[in-house]
Short mmCIF file of C-alpha atoms in Angstrom, two decimals:
data_model
loop_
_atom_site.label_atom_id
_atom_site.label_comp_id
_atom_site.label_asym_id
_atom_site.label_seq_id
_atom_site.Cartn_x
_atom_site.Cartn_y
_atom_site.Cartn_z
CA MET A 1002 -32.76 -35.66 -51.55
CA ASN A 1003 -31.06 -32.40 -52.43
CA ILE A 1004 -28.37 -30.59 -50.45
CA ALA A 1005 -30.88 -28.18 -48.83
CA ASP A 1006 -32.93 -31.09 -47.46
CA ILE A 1007 -29.81 -32.79 -46.19
CA MET A 1008 -28.73 -29.61 -44.37
CA ILE A 1009 -32.18 -29.30 -42.81
CA VAL A 1010 -32.01 -32.87 -41.55
CA ILE A 1011 -28.49 -32.37 -40.19
CA GLY A 1012 -29.55 -29.12 -38.48
CA PHE A 1013 -32.62 -30.80 -36.96
CA VAL A 1014 -30.62 -33.75 -35.71
CA THR A 1015 -27.97 -31.41 -34.26
CA PHE A 1016 -30.66 -29.35 -32.53
CA ILE A 1017 -32.26 -32.47 -31.03
CA ALA A 1018 -28.82 -33.73 -29.93
CA ILE A 1019 -28.05 -30.43 -28.18
CA ILE A 1020 -31.43 -30.43 -26.46
CA ALA A 1021 -30.88 -34.05 -25.41
CA LEU A 1022 -27.40 -33.20 -24.12
CA PHE A 1023 -28.66 -30.30 -22.00
CA LEU A 1024 -31.58 -32.40 -20.81
CA GLY A 1025 -29.22 -35.23 -19.87
CA ILE A 1026 -26.93 -32.85 -18.01
CA GLY A 1027 -29.93 -31.33 -16.24
CA ILE A 1028 -31.24 -34.74 -15.18
CA TYR A 1029 -27.79 -35.75 -13.98
CA LEU A 1030 -27.34 -32.55 -11.98
CA PHE A 1031 -30.86 -32.89 -10.62
CA ARG A 1032 -30.12 -36.35 -9.26
CA VAL A 1033 -26.72 -35.27 -7.91
CA ASP A 1034 -28.13 -32.14 -6.24
CA GLN A 1035 -31.12 -33.95 -4.75
CA THR A 1036 -29.02 -36.67 -3.17
CA GLN A 1037 -26.02 -34.63 -1.97
CA ARG A 1038 -25.98 -33.73 1.74
CA LYS A 1039 -23.73 -30.67 1.80
CA TYR A 1040 -25.89 -27.82 0.44
CA PRO A 1041 -29.55 -27.44 1.54
CA VAL A 1042 -30.23 -24.95 -1.27
CA LEU A 1043 -29.27 -27.50 -3.93
CA ARG A 1044 -31.09 -30.31 -2.16
CA ASN A 1045 -34.34 -28.35 -2.08
CA TYR A 1046 -33.89 -26.58 -5.44
CA PRO A 1047 -31.84 -28.86 -7.69
CA VAL A 1048 -30.16 -27.29 -10.73
CA ILE A 1049 -31.88 -23.90 -10.25
CA GLY A 1050 -30.14 -23.47 -6.89
CA ARG A 1051 -26.79 -23.45 -8.67
CA MET A 1052 -27.54 -19.93 -9.85
CA ARG A 1053 -27.27 -18.81 -6.24
CA TYR A 1054 -23.63 -19.94 -5.98
CA PHE A 1055 -22.76 -18.56 -9.42
CA ILE A 1056 -24.12 -15.10 -8.58
CA GLN A 1057 -22.40 -15.24 -5.17
CA SER A 1058 -19.07 -15.99 -6.85
CA ILE A 1059 -19.29 -12.97 -9.16
CA GLY A 1060 -20.75 -10.71 -6.43
CA PRO A 1061 -17.53 -8.66 -5.92
CA GLU A 1062 -17.33 -7.91 -9.62
CA LEU A 1063 -21.02 -6.97 -9.84
CA ARG A 1064 -20.71 -4.63 -6.87
CA SER A 1065 -17.48 -3.08 -8.13
CA TYR A 1066 -18.58 -2.45 -11.70
CA LEU A 1067 -22.36 -2.06 -11.45
CA PHE A 1068 -23.87 -1.50 -8.03
CA ASN A 1069 -21.41 0.41 -5.82
CA ASN A 1070 -21.35 4.13 -6.46
CA ASP A 1071 -18.05 5.85 -7.21
CA ARG A 1072 -17.25 6.45 -3.52
CA GLU A 1073 -18.46 3.23 -1.88
CA GLY A 1074 -16.03 0.43 -2.73
CA LYS A 1075 -13.55 -1.01 -0.23
CA PRO A 1076 -10.61 -1.09 0.28
CA PHE A 1077 -10.51 1.58 -2.42
CA SER A 1078 -13.49 3.19 -4.11
CA ARG A 1079 -13.79 3.49 -7.86
CA ASN A 1080 -12.88 7.18 -7.55
CA GLU A 1081 -9.73 6.43 -5.56
CA TYR A 1082 -8.73 3.68 -7.96
CA GLU A 1083 -9.22 5.91 -11.01
CA HIS A 1084 -7.26 8.78 -9.44
CA ILE A 1085 -4.30 6.41 -9.00
CA GLU A 1086 -4.69 4.99 -12.49
CA ASN A 1087 -4.96 8.42 -14.13
CA LYS A 1088 -1.75 9.59 -12.46
CA ALA A 1089 0.04 6.42 -13.51
CA LYS A 1090 -1.30 5.94 -17.01
CA TYR A 1091 -1.90 9.48 -18.23
CA LYS A 1092 0.32 11.49 -15.85
CA ARG A 1093 -2.77 13.63 -15.20
CA ASP A 1094 -4.59 14.50 -12.01
CA VAL A 1095 -7.28 16.94 -13.14
CA PHE A 1096 -11.01 16.34 -13.36
CA GLY A 1097 -14.07 18.37 -14.26
CA PHE A 1098 -17.26 19.83 -12.81
CA GLY A 1099 -16.65 19.47 -9.08
CA SER A 1100 -15.62 17.37 -6.12
CA GLN A 1101 -17.64 14.30 -5.13
CA ARG A 1102 -16.60 14.65 -1.50
CA ASP A 1103 -19.57 14.88 0.87
CA PHE A 1104 -18.92 18.29 2.44
CA GLU A 1105 -21.70 17.77 4.99
CA GLN A 1106 -19.58 15.05 6.61
CA GLU A 1107 -16.92 15.99 9.12
CA GLY A 1108 -13.28 15.72 8.13
CA TYR A 1109 -9.84 17.30 7.80
CA TYR A 1110 -9.08 20.22 5.49
CA ILE A 1111 -5.88 22.01 4.48
CA ARG A 1112 -5.83 25.72 5.34
CA ASN A 1113 -5.42 27.73 2.18
CA SER A 1114 -3.41 30.95 2.24
CA MET A 1115 -4.75 34.27 1.02
CA PHE A 1116 -1.35 34.70 -0.62
CA PRO A 1117 -0.26 31.32 -2.01
CA LYS A 1118 3.19 30.71 -3.39
CA LEU A 1119 3.80 31.15 -7.09
CA THR A 1120 5.35 28.26 -8.97
CA GLU A 1121 8.62 30.13 -9.31
CA GLU A 1122 8.68 30.70 -5.54
CA LEU A 1123 8.60 26.99 -4.73
CA LYS A 1124 11.85 25.66 -3.31
CA MET A 1125 12.57 22.49 -5.26
CA ASP A 1126 15.03 20.85 -7.61
CA ARG A 1127 14.26 22.33 -11.04
CA ASP A 1128 17.21 20.83 -12.86
CA THR A 1129 16.59 17.09 -12.54
CA LYS A 1130 14.24 15.93 -15.28
CA VAL A 1131 13.24 12.56 -16.62
CA THR A 1132 11.51 11.31 -19.75
CA THR A 1133 8.74 8.76 -19.23
CA ASN A 1134 6.07 7.18 -21.41
CA ARG A 1135 2.45 8.14 -20.85
CA TYR A 1136 -0.79 7.54 -22.69
CA LEU A 1137 -2.65 10.34 -24.42
CA LEU A 1138 -6.40 9.68 -24.48
CA LEU A 1139 -7.72 10.59 -27.93
CA LYS A 1140 -11.25 9.17 -27.80
CA GLU A 1141 -13.38 7.28 -25.28
CA PRO A 1142 -16.44 5.90 -27.11
CA LEU A 1143 -19.41 4.41 -25.28
CA PHE A 1144 -18.87 1.13 -27.11
CA GLY A 1145 -15.48 -0.19 -28.10
CA ASP A 1146 -11.96 0.33 -26.83
CA LYS A 1147 -10.46 3.67 -25.88
CA VAL A 1148 -8.37 5.29 -28.57
CA GLU A 1149 -5.00 6.11 -26.96
CA LYS A 1150 -1.53 7.03 -28.11
CA LEU A 1151 1.66 6.31 -26.20
CA GLU A 1152 3.96 9.31 -26.13
CA GLN A 1153 7.17 10.36 -24.42
CA ASP A 1154 6.90 13.10 -21.83
CA GLU A 1155 9.76 15.01 -20.21
CA SER A 1156 9.12 16.68 -16.88
CA PRO A 1157 10.83 17.65 -13.64
CA VAL A 1158 10.76 14.90 -11.03
CA TYR A 1159 9.81 17.37 -8.27
CA LEU A 1160 12.55 16.46 -5.84
CA LEU A 1161 13.13 18.45 -2.67
CA ASP A 1162 15.79 21.10 -2.76
CA GLU A 1163 19.13 19.81 -1.49
CA ASP A 1164 18.83 22.08 1.55
CA ASP A 1165 15.52 20.36 2.43
CA ALA A 1166 16.77 16.81 1.95
CA ILE A 1167 15.63 14.51 4.74
CA VAL A 1168 18.47 12.72 6.54
CA ILE A 1169 17.72 9.37 8.18
CA GLY A 1170 20.25 8.04 10.66
CA GLU A 1171 22.62 10.89 11.36
CA ARG A 1172 24.35 8.69 13.93
CA ALA A 1173 25.05 5.90 11.44
CA ARG A 1174 28.30 5.72 9.53
CA ASN A 1175 26.32 5.96 6.29
CA PRO A 1176 23.17 8.07 6.73
CA PHE A 1177 20.30 7.67 4.26
CA ILE A 1178 19.55 10.96 2.46
CA VAL A 1179 16.08 11.23 0.87
CA ARG A 1180 15.00 13.83 -1.71
CA GLY A 1181 11.33 12.86 -1.96
CA HIS A 1182 8.58 12.30 0.60
CA ILE A 1183 7.07 9.19 -0.99
CA GLY A 1184 8.41 5.63 -1.05
CA MET A 1185 7.15 2.08 -1.41
CA SER A 1186 5.94 0.37 1.72
CA ALA A 1187 6.94 -3.18 2.55
CA MET A 1188 5.93 -5.71 -0.13
CA SER A 1189 7.79 -9.00 -0.25
CA TYR A 1190 8.82 -11.02 -3.24
CA GLY A 1191 6.55 -14.02 -2.80
CA SER A 1192 3.62 -11.92 -1.76
CA LEU A 1193 4.06 -10.15 -5.13
CA GLY A 1194 5.46 -11.90 -8.17
CA ASP A 1195 8.80 -11.14 -9.77
CA HIS A 1196 7.18 -9.20 -12.64
CA ALA A 1197 5.39 -6.83 -10.25
CA ILE A 1198 8.44 -6.31 -8.02
CA THR A 1199 10.66 -5.70 -11.04
CA ALA A 1200 8.25 -3.23 -12.66
CA ILE A 1201 7.87 -1.24 -9.45
CA SER A 1202 11.62 -1.26 -8.80
CA LYS A 1203 12.40 0.02 -12.29
CA GLY A 1204 9.64 2.62 -12.09
CA LEU A 1205 10.88 3.94 -8.76
CA GLY A 1206 14.41 4.03 -10.14
CA ILE A 1207 13.23 6.15 -13.06
CA ALA A 1208 11.39 8.55 -10.73
CA LYS A 1209 14.49 9.05 -8.52
CA GLY A 1210 14.56 10.33 -4.94
CA THR A 1211 12.48 7.49 -3.54
CA TRP A 1212 12.95 4.07 -1.93
CA MET A 1213 11.62 0.53 -1.89
CA ASN A 1214 10.98 -1.55 1.22
CA THR A 1215 11.60 -5.26 0.67
CA GLY A 1216 9.02 -6.49 3.15
CA GLU A 1217 9.89 -9.29 5.55
CA GLY A 1218 10.44 -11.81 2.72
CA GLY A 1219 14.07 -10.86 2.16
CA LEU A 1220 16.02 -9.04 -0.51
CA SER A 1221 15.62 -10.41 -4.05
CA ASP A 1222 17.31 -9.59 -7.33
CA TYR A 1223 13.97 -8.19 -8.48
CA HIS A 1224 14.03 -5.51 -5.75
CA LEU A 1225 17.51 -4.54 -6.95
CA SER A 1226 16.70 -4.57 -10.66
CA GLY A 1227 15.79 -0.87 -10.89
CA GLY A 1228 18.74 0.52 -8.97
CA VAL A 1229 16.38 2.19 -6.49
CA ASP A 1230 17.37 2.79 -2.84
CA ILE A 1231 16.37 -0.13 -0.62
CA ILE A 1232 15.16 -0.35 2.96
CA MET A 1233 15.55 -4.01 3.85
CA GLN A 1234 12.98 -5.18 6.34
CA ILE A 1235 13.78 -7.82 8.94
CA GLY A 1236 10.77 -9.62 10.37
CA PRO A 1237 10.54 -12.14 13.21
CA GLY A 1238 11.14 -14.93 10.68
CA LEU A 1239 14.57 -13.38 9.95
CA PHE A 1240 14.17 -14.16 6.25
CA GLY A 1241 17.31 -13.26 4.35
CA VAL A 1242 19.45 -12.76 7.47
CA ARG A 1243 19.29 -16.18 9.12
CA ASP A 1244 21.28 -19.36 9.12
CA LYS A 1245 20.05 -22.84 8.25
CA GLU A 1246 18.77 -23.34 11.78
CA GLY A 1247 16.72 -20.16 11.63
CA ASN A 1248 18.93 -18.09 13.94
CA PHE A 1249 19.97 -14.51 13.21
CA SER A 1250 23.09 -14.40 11.05
CA TRP A 1251 25.41 -11.42 11.48
CA GLU A 1252 27.36 -12.58 8.44
CA ALA A 1253 24.25 -12.45 6.26
CA LEU A 1254 23.43 -8.99 7.64
CA LYS A 1255 26.92 -7.75 6.76
CA GLU A 1256 26.61 -9.22 3.28
CA LYS A 1257 23.33 -7.39 2.67
CA SER A 1258 24.65 -4.11 4.07
CA GLU A 1259 27.47 -4.11 1.53
CA ILE A 1260 25.04 -4.08 -1.41
CA PRO A 1261 25.17 -0.46 -2.69
CA GLU A 1262 21.39 -0.10 -3.08
CA VAL A 1263 20.68 -1.11 0.54
CA LYS A 1264 20.47 2.14 2.52
CA ALA A 1265 18.76 1.10 5.78
CA PHE A 1266 17.29 -1.78 7.75
CA GLU A 1267 13.84 -1.91 9.34
CA ILE A 1268 12.95 -4.18 12.28
CA LYS A 1269 9.32 -5.17 11.82
CA LEU A 1270 7.40 -5.52 15.08
CA ALA A 1271 3.96 -5.29 13.49
CA GLN A 1272 2.01 -4.33 10.38
CA GLY A 1273 -1.39 -2.65 10.19
CA ALA A 1274 -3.25 -5.52 8.59
CA LYS A 1275 -1.44 -8.32 10.43
CA THR A 1276 -0.28 -6.90 13.68
CA ARG A 1277 1.26 -10.12 14.89
CA GLY A 1278 3.09 -12.48 12.54
CA GLY A 1279 2.85 -13.05 8.79
CA HIS A 1280 1.72 -15.87 6.52
CA ILE A 1281 2.43 -17.08 2.98
CA ASP A 1282 0.63 -20.05 1.43
CA ALA A 1283 2.59 -23.11 0.32
CA GLU A 1284 1.87 -22.69 -3.38
CA LYS A 1285 3.63 -19.32 -3.32
CA VAL A 1286 6.81 -20.73 -1.73
CA THR A 1287 8.72 -21.60 -4.88
CA GLU A 1288 12.25 -22.96 -4.79
CA GLU A 1289 13.60 -19.49 -5.55
CA ILE A 1290 11.59 -17.86 -2.74
CA ALA A 1291 12.63 -20.65 -0.38
CA ARG A 1292 16.28 -20.00 -1.27
CA ILE A 1293 15.95 -16.26 -0.64
CA ARG A 1294 14.16 -16.82 2.67
CA MET A 1295 16.17 -19.92 3.63
CA VAL A 1296 13.11 -22.09 4.22
CA GLU A 1297 11.73 -25.29 2.71
CA PRO A 1298 10.00 -24.91 -0.66
CA PHE A 1299 6.27 -25.50 -1.14
CA LYS A 1300 5.49 -25.38 2.56
CA SER A 1301 3.39 -22.64 4.18
CA ILE A 1302 5.36 -20.07 6.15
CA ASP A 1303 4.08 -18.48 9.34
CA SER A 1304 6.31 -15.86 10.91
CA PRO A 1305 6.53 -15.85 14.72
CA ASN A 1306 4.48 -13.10 16.31
CA ARG A 1307 7.61 -11.51 17.75
CA PHE A 1308 11.41 -11.74 17.72
CA LYS A 1309 13.09 -14.13 20.11
CA GLU A 1310 16.17 -11.84 20.09
CA PHE A 1311 14.47 -9.28 22.36
CA SER A 1312 11.41 -9.05 24.60
CA ASP A 1313 11.15 -5.41 25.72
CA PHE A 1314 12.18 -1.93 24.61
CA PRO A 1315 15.65 -1.88 26.23
CA SER A 1316 16.63 -5.17 24.61
CA LEU A 1317 15.08 -4.05 21.31
CA PHE A 1318 17.13 -0.84 21.32
CA GLU A 1319 20.26 -2.81 22.19
CA PHE A 1320 19.61 -5.08 19.20
CA ILE A 1321 19.06 -2.04 16.95
CA ASP A 1322 22.37 -0.55 18.13
CA LYS A 1323 24.16 -3.78 17.27
CA VAL A 1324 22.63 -3.93 13.80
CA ARG A 1325 23.54 -0.26 13.19
CA GLU A 1326 27.11 -0.77 14.35
CA HIS A 1327 27.57 -4.02 12.44
CA SER A 1328 26.10 -2.72 9.17
CA GLY A 1329 26.99 0.96 9.33
CA LEU A 1330 23.49 1.78 8.12
CA PRO A 1331 20.46 3.45 9.74
CA VAL A 1332 18.09 1.07 11.52
CA GLY A 1333 14.41 1.70 12.11
CA MET A 1334 11.43 -0.17 13.47
CA LYS A 1335 7.93 -0.72 12.14
CA VAL A 1336 5.09 -0.55 14.64
CA VAL A 1337 1.34 -0.39 14.99
CA ILE A 1338 0.11 1.95 17.72
CA GLY A 1339 -2.71 0.63 19.87
CA SER A 1340 -3.06 3.29 22.57
CA LYS A 1341 -1.68 6.47 24.09
CA GLN A 1342 -0.06 4.39 26.83
CA GLU A 1343 1.81 2.26 24.30
CA ALA A 1344 3.13 5.31 22.45
CA GLU A 1345 4.28 6.91 25.70
CA GLU A 1346 5.96 3.72 26.89
CA LEU A 1347 7.97 3.67 23.65
CA ALA A 1348 8.95 7.33 23.93
CA LYS A 1349 9.80 7.06 27.63
CA SER A 1350 12.02 4.05 26.97
CA ILE A 1351 13.93 6.00 24.32
CA ARG A 1352 14.52 8.79 26.83
CA ASP A 1353 15.43 6.52 29.73
CA THR A 1354 17.79 4.24 27.80
CA GLY A 1355 19.41 6.97 25.73
CA ARG A 1356 19.02 4.68 22.73
CA SER A 1357 16.61 4.93 19.81
CA PRO A 1358 15.95 3.73 16.29
CA ASP A 1359 16.82 6.07 13.44
CA PHE A 1360 13.24 6.02 12.22
CA ILE A 1361 9.87 4.63 13.22
CA THR A 1362 7.45 3.44 10.57
CA VAL A 1363 3.95 3.70 12.02
CA ASP A 1364 1.46 1.63 10.05
CA GLY A 1365 -2.24 2.36 10.35
CA GLY A 1366 -4.76 -0.40 10.88
CA GLU A 1367 -6.24 0.37 7.45
CA GLY A 1368 -3.08 -0.92 5.76
CA GLY A 1369 -3.09 -3.85 3.36
CA THR A 1370 -1.57 -7.31 3.28
CA GLY A 1371 -1.00 -10.28 1.05
CA ALA A 1372 -2.53 -12.61 3.61
CA SER A 1373 -3.88 -11.98 7.07
CA TYR A 1374 -6.70 -12.84 9.42
CA GLN A 1375 -9.94 -10.86 9.39
CA GLU A 1376 -10.04 -10.32 13.14
CA LEU A 1377 -6.55 -8.79 13.10
CA ALA A 1378 -7.01 -6.66 9.99
CA ASP A 1379 -10.38 -5.27 11.13
CA SER A 1380 -9.98 -4.68 14.84
CA VAL A 1381 -6.38 -4.71 16.09
CA GLY A 1382 -4.39 -1.47 15.88
CA LEU A 1383 -5.45 2.14 15.35
CA PRO A 1384 -5.89 3.87 11.98
CA ILE A 1385 -3.13 6.24 10.94
CA ARG A 1386 -4.92 9.52 11.78
CA SER A 1387 -5.20 8.38 15.39
CA ALA A 1388 -1.87 6.54 15.66
CA LEU A 1389 0.27 9.30 14.15
CA PRO A 1390 -0.78 12.05 16.61
CA LEU A 1391 -0.31 9.68 19.54
CA LEU A 1392 3.24 8.76 18.50
CA ASP A 1393 4.30 12.28 17.51
CA ASN A 1394 2.96 13.78 20.72
CA ALA A 1395 4.55 11.11 22.93
CA LEU A 1396 7.97 11.60 21.35
CA LYS A 1397 7.71 15.37 21.83
CA LYS A 1398 6.46 15.00 25.39
CA TYR A 1399 9.58 13.01 26.36
CA GLY A 1400 11.93 15.24 24.36
CA VAL A 1401 13.13 12.62 21.87
CA ARG A 1402 11.28 13.60 18.69
CA ASP A 1403 14.40 15.12 17.10
CA GLN A 1404 16.34 11.86 17.46
CA LEU A 1405 14.41 10.04 14.74
CA LYS A 1406 12.18 10.32 11.68
CA ILE A 1407 8.59 9.09 11.39
CA ILE A 1408 7.38 7.28 8.27
CA ALA A 1409 3.59 7.05 8.08
CA ALA A 1410 1.53 4.49 6.14
CA GLY A 1411 -2.16 3.78 5.75
CA LYS A 1412 -4.01 4.51 2.47
CA LEU A 1413 -2.13 7.79 1.96
CA ILE A 1414 -2.65 7.62 -1.78
CA SER A 1415 -3.17 11.28 -2.72
CA PRO A 1416 -1.23 14.54 -2.18
CA ASP A 1417 -3.85 16.00 0.17
CA ARG A 1418 -3.80 12.93 2.42
CA ILE A 1419 -0.02 13.05 2.46
CA ALA A 1420 -0.05 16.76 3.37
CA ILE A 1421 -2.38 16.05 6.31
CA ALA A 1422 -0.11 13.23 7.51
CA LEU A 1423 2.96 15.47 7.27
CA ALA A 1424 1.16 18.14 9.29
CA MET A 1425 0.28 15.49 11.88
CA GLY A 1426 3.96 14.74 12.43
CA ALA A 1427 5.16 12.41 9.68
CA ASP A 1428 8.48 13.10 7.95
CA LEU A 1429 8.00 10.60 5.13
CA ILE A 1430 5.22 8.50 3.61
CA ASN A 1431 5.00 4.83 2.65
CA ILE A 1432 2.55 3.59 0.01
CA ALA A 1433 1.95 -0.03 -1.03
CA ARG A 1434 -1.37 -0.88 -2.70
CA ALA A 1435 -1.38 2.19 -4.94
CA PHE A 1436 1.89 0.92 -6.43
CA MET A 1437 0.21 -2.43 -7.02
CA ILE A 1438 -2.51 -0.59 -8.92
CA THR A 1439 0.09 1.17 -11.07
CA VAL A 1440 1.27 -2.22 -12.34
CA GLY A 1441 -2.20 -3.58 -13.01
CA CYS A 1442 -3.95 -4.59 -9.76
CA ILE A 1443 -7.75 -4.55 -10.23
CA GLN A 1444 -8.69 -5.25 -6.58
CA ALA A 1445 -9.74 -8.83 -7.33
CA LEU A 1446 -9.03 -9.57 -3.63
CA GLN A 1447 -7.15 -12.77 -4.51
CA CYS A 1448 -3.81 -11.80 -2.97
CA SER A 1449 -3.79 -14.72 -0.53
CA SER A 1450 -4.70 -17.41 -3.08
CA ASN A 1451 -1.91 -17.13 -5.69
CA ALA A 1452 -4.74 -16.72 -8.22
CA CYS A 1453 -4.33 -12.99 -8.93
CA PRO A 1454 -5.87 -12.65 -12.42
CA VAL A 1455 -3.52 -9.85 -13.54
CA GLY A 1456 -0.23 -11.37 -12.40
CA VAL A 1457 0.55 -8.92 -9.56
CA ALA A 1458 0.09 -10.83 -6.29
CA THR A 1459 1.04 -14.25 -7.61
CA THR A 1460 4.12 -16.32 -8.37
CA ASP A 1461 2.27 -18.31 -11.05
CA PRO A 1462 4.39 -17.91 -14.23
CA GLU A 1463 1.37 -18.21 -16.53
CA LYS A 1464 -0.59 -15.46 -14.78
CA GLN A 1465 2.48 -13.23 -14.61
CA LYS A 1466 2.76 -13.26 -18.41
CA GLY A 1467 -0.01 -10.66 -18.50
CA LEU A 1468 2.12 -8.14 -16.60
CA VAL A 1469 4.47 -6.48 -19.09
CA ILE A 1470 7.35 -4.95 -17.12
CA ASP A 1471 8.50 -2.52 -19.82
CA GLU A 1472 5.01 -1.01 -19.99
CA LYS A 1473 4.10 -0.95 -16.29
CA LYS A 1474 7.38 0.54 -15.05
CA TRP A 1475 6.46 3.88 -16.65
CA ARG A 1476 3.16 3.92 -14.79
CA THR A 1477 4.92 3.52 -11.45
CA ALA A 1478 7.31 6.36 -12.32
CA ASN A 1479 4.46 8.60 -13.52
CA TYR A 1480 2.51 8.02 -10.31
CA VAL A 1481 5.40 9.02 -8.05
CA ILE A 1482 6.26 12.10 -10.11
CA THR A 1483 2.64 13.26 -10.33
CA MET A 1484 2.14 12.71 -6.59
CA ARG A 1485 5.20 14.80 -5.74
CA LYS A 1486 4.02 17.51 -8.12
CA GLY A 1487 0.62 17.51 -6.41
CA LEU A 1488 2.24 17.73 -2.98
CA PHE A 1489 4.16 20.84 -4.00
CA ARG A 1490 0.90 22.24 -5.41
CA VAL A 1491 -0.90 21.70 -2.10
CA ALA A 1492 2.02 23.28 -0.23
CA ALA A 1493 1.84 26.34 -2.50
CA ALA A 1494 -1.90 26.66 -1.82
CA ALA A 1495 -1.12 26.65 1.92
CA GLY A 1496 1.45 29.42 1.45
CA LEU A 1497 4.48 27.14 1.83
CA ASP A 1498 7.45 26.97 -0.50
CA SER A 1499 8.01 23.27 0.24
CA PRO A 1500 5.98 20.40 1.73
CA VAL A 1501 8.67 19.91 4.38
CA HIS A 1502 7.12 22.87 6.20
CA PHE A 1503 3.67 21.40 6.84
CA LYS A 1504 2.82 21.79 10.53
CA ARG A 1505 -0.25 21.38 12.70
CA GLU A 1506 -1.39 24.94 12.06
CA HIS A 1507 -1.90 24.16 8.38
CA ILE A 1508 -4.71 21.66 9.05
CA VAL A 1509 -8.20 22.24 10.43
CA TYR A 1510 -11.07 19.91 11.25
CA ASN A 1511 -14.63 20.68 10.22
CA ASP A 1512 -17.23 18.80 12.26
CA ALA A 1513 -20.71 17.73 11.20
CA ARG A 1514 -22.24 20.92 12.64
CA GLY A 1515 -19.89 23.22 10.72
CA ASN A 1516 -17.63 24.06 13.65
CA VAL A 1517 -13.96 24.40 12.72
CA TRP A 1518 -11.23 23.16 15.05
CA SER A 1519 -7.48 23.49 14.89
CA LEU A 1520 -5.34 20.38 14.78
CA ASP A 1521 -4.03 21.24 18.25
CA GLU A 1522 -7.59 21.04 19.58
CA ILE A 1523 -8.10 17.72 17.82
CA TYR A 1524 -4.80 16.50 19.28
CA ASP A 1525 -6.05 17.53 22.70
CA SER A 1526 -9.13 15.40 22.10
CA ILE A 1527 -7.11 12.40 20.87
CA VAL A 1528 -4.00 12.55 23.02
CA GLU A 1529 -5.36 13.95 26.27
CA GLU A 1530 -8.38 11.66 25.93
CA HIS A 1531 -10.96 14.41 26.14
CA LYS A 1532 -13.95 12.60 24.76
CA THR A 1533 -15.69 15.64 23.29
CA LEU A 1534 -14.88 18.97 21.76
CA PRO A 1535 -16.86 21.93 23.10
CA ASP A 1536 -20.40 22.06 21.61
CA SER A 1537 -19.38 19.51 19.00
CA GLY A 1538 -19.72 15.92 20.03
CA GLN A 1539 -16.98 13.37 19.56
CA ALA A 1540 -14.42 14.29 16.93
CA ARG A 1541 -13.38 11.58 14.52
CA ALA A 1542 -9.68 10.84 14.23
#
């Protein structure tokens, strides 16, 4: 028998063996599926029924990449995701042909001026520049990888003019002075891995004029690694400022306040996606995270749904005063607004007590989270475009608006959305998930499982290897710089020399019938609880 015949025999035997193997596996699965009692589909359709569970498991990916159109996906559509990515990766925010916004739907619009400001008329810091790395797209073939070149790019960082700098905590011994409108919303180390926190911190430090909120998980070395200004959040679990028994530690607070990067503290009452209490799974609670938070490692953590140190507004304000006095730093509070009555109770208490926080972070119900409960994330707390008018109006009604700053959060991922929020009463803007996207998040929706495939929302060392800090930090910096540039561009289109001047009169609302309403009329509908606008039907907030 020659070599060719031998190879034929070997090939035939191998083929038969493979067929026998698959047949054996099929018979085994058939018997297992037919006798198991857990899944009716498998019991009635052995083996074939497994396709149902396979397709179900890859359903999010199929919808994201194949079946959803560019504006359908949630939490962020493909368009929104790509706008963030383009700013971060390419430092570009232009596109061709025309907007994909549905102009037949009602919504907010920025009033353009017949005589917009020229670039040279804009009031901003023109001297501070920074060099970042960005990708230059050379070719994008239908098949195969994109052809890109990494290049250095020097540009202004688009900081506010010194005269327009925003001062937080004028009553504190050490006020926090901000030169940019955009900062990072609360994201804890533990919810995100150390690679993600480090990359974002370094990127924000490169961009200058911004800040990073630690989230309720405490202050880590990774937050400090970029030299960026820090707002340290204190949640009901008191992580990072508690003793071994879990009580508030004034010594730990003083220690944190003496860190040069720490510029303010934020008392967290609630968050948009988890309005009462927080959660982190046991597998994310490493020994390092446990040390930072002063809890036991590898045990799930559930924050209390409120502080035991206070139970009403007067006692809250007293606690804030003590923290401000003890630390010398501004102290704010993070809230979710649920009604006009709640906003007015807050404002009235500030007036009646003569005490107030230095800033209020109002988080919309559309905000994100590392882990929450569906019923809280979907239905508890108002979205930002309803909550912000209610809070701003209540503070003005009781004459206390000038005592504090408002930081708004809730999917404010583009310059136009930020401009609308500023016109609605915000002084500053917090962003979280867009920063996650800048360092590689693909919306796999695995934040609560420690199985994030790109190493962002996980503490798994193996998965974090995919996140290269020295590459992603530039994307974070590029995103912030490009966003600030876009915000100045929108301000110029509205006839303003700086985005600090956005007011209600710069925003209009176009309803489904083509009627145009001023923001004051919309406020009247929201705040005064008029259920309809004249000849319009209910206006959407």
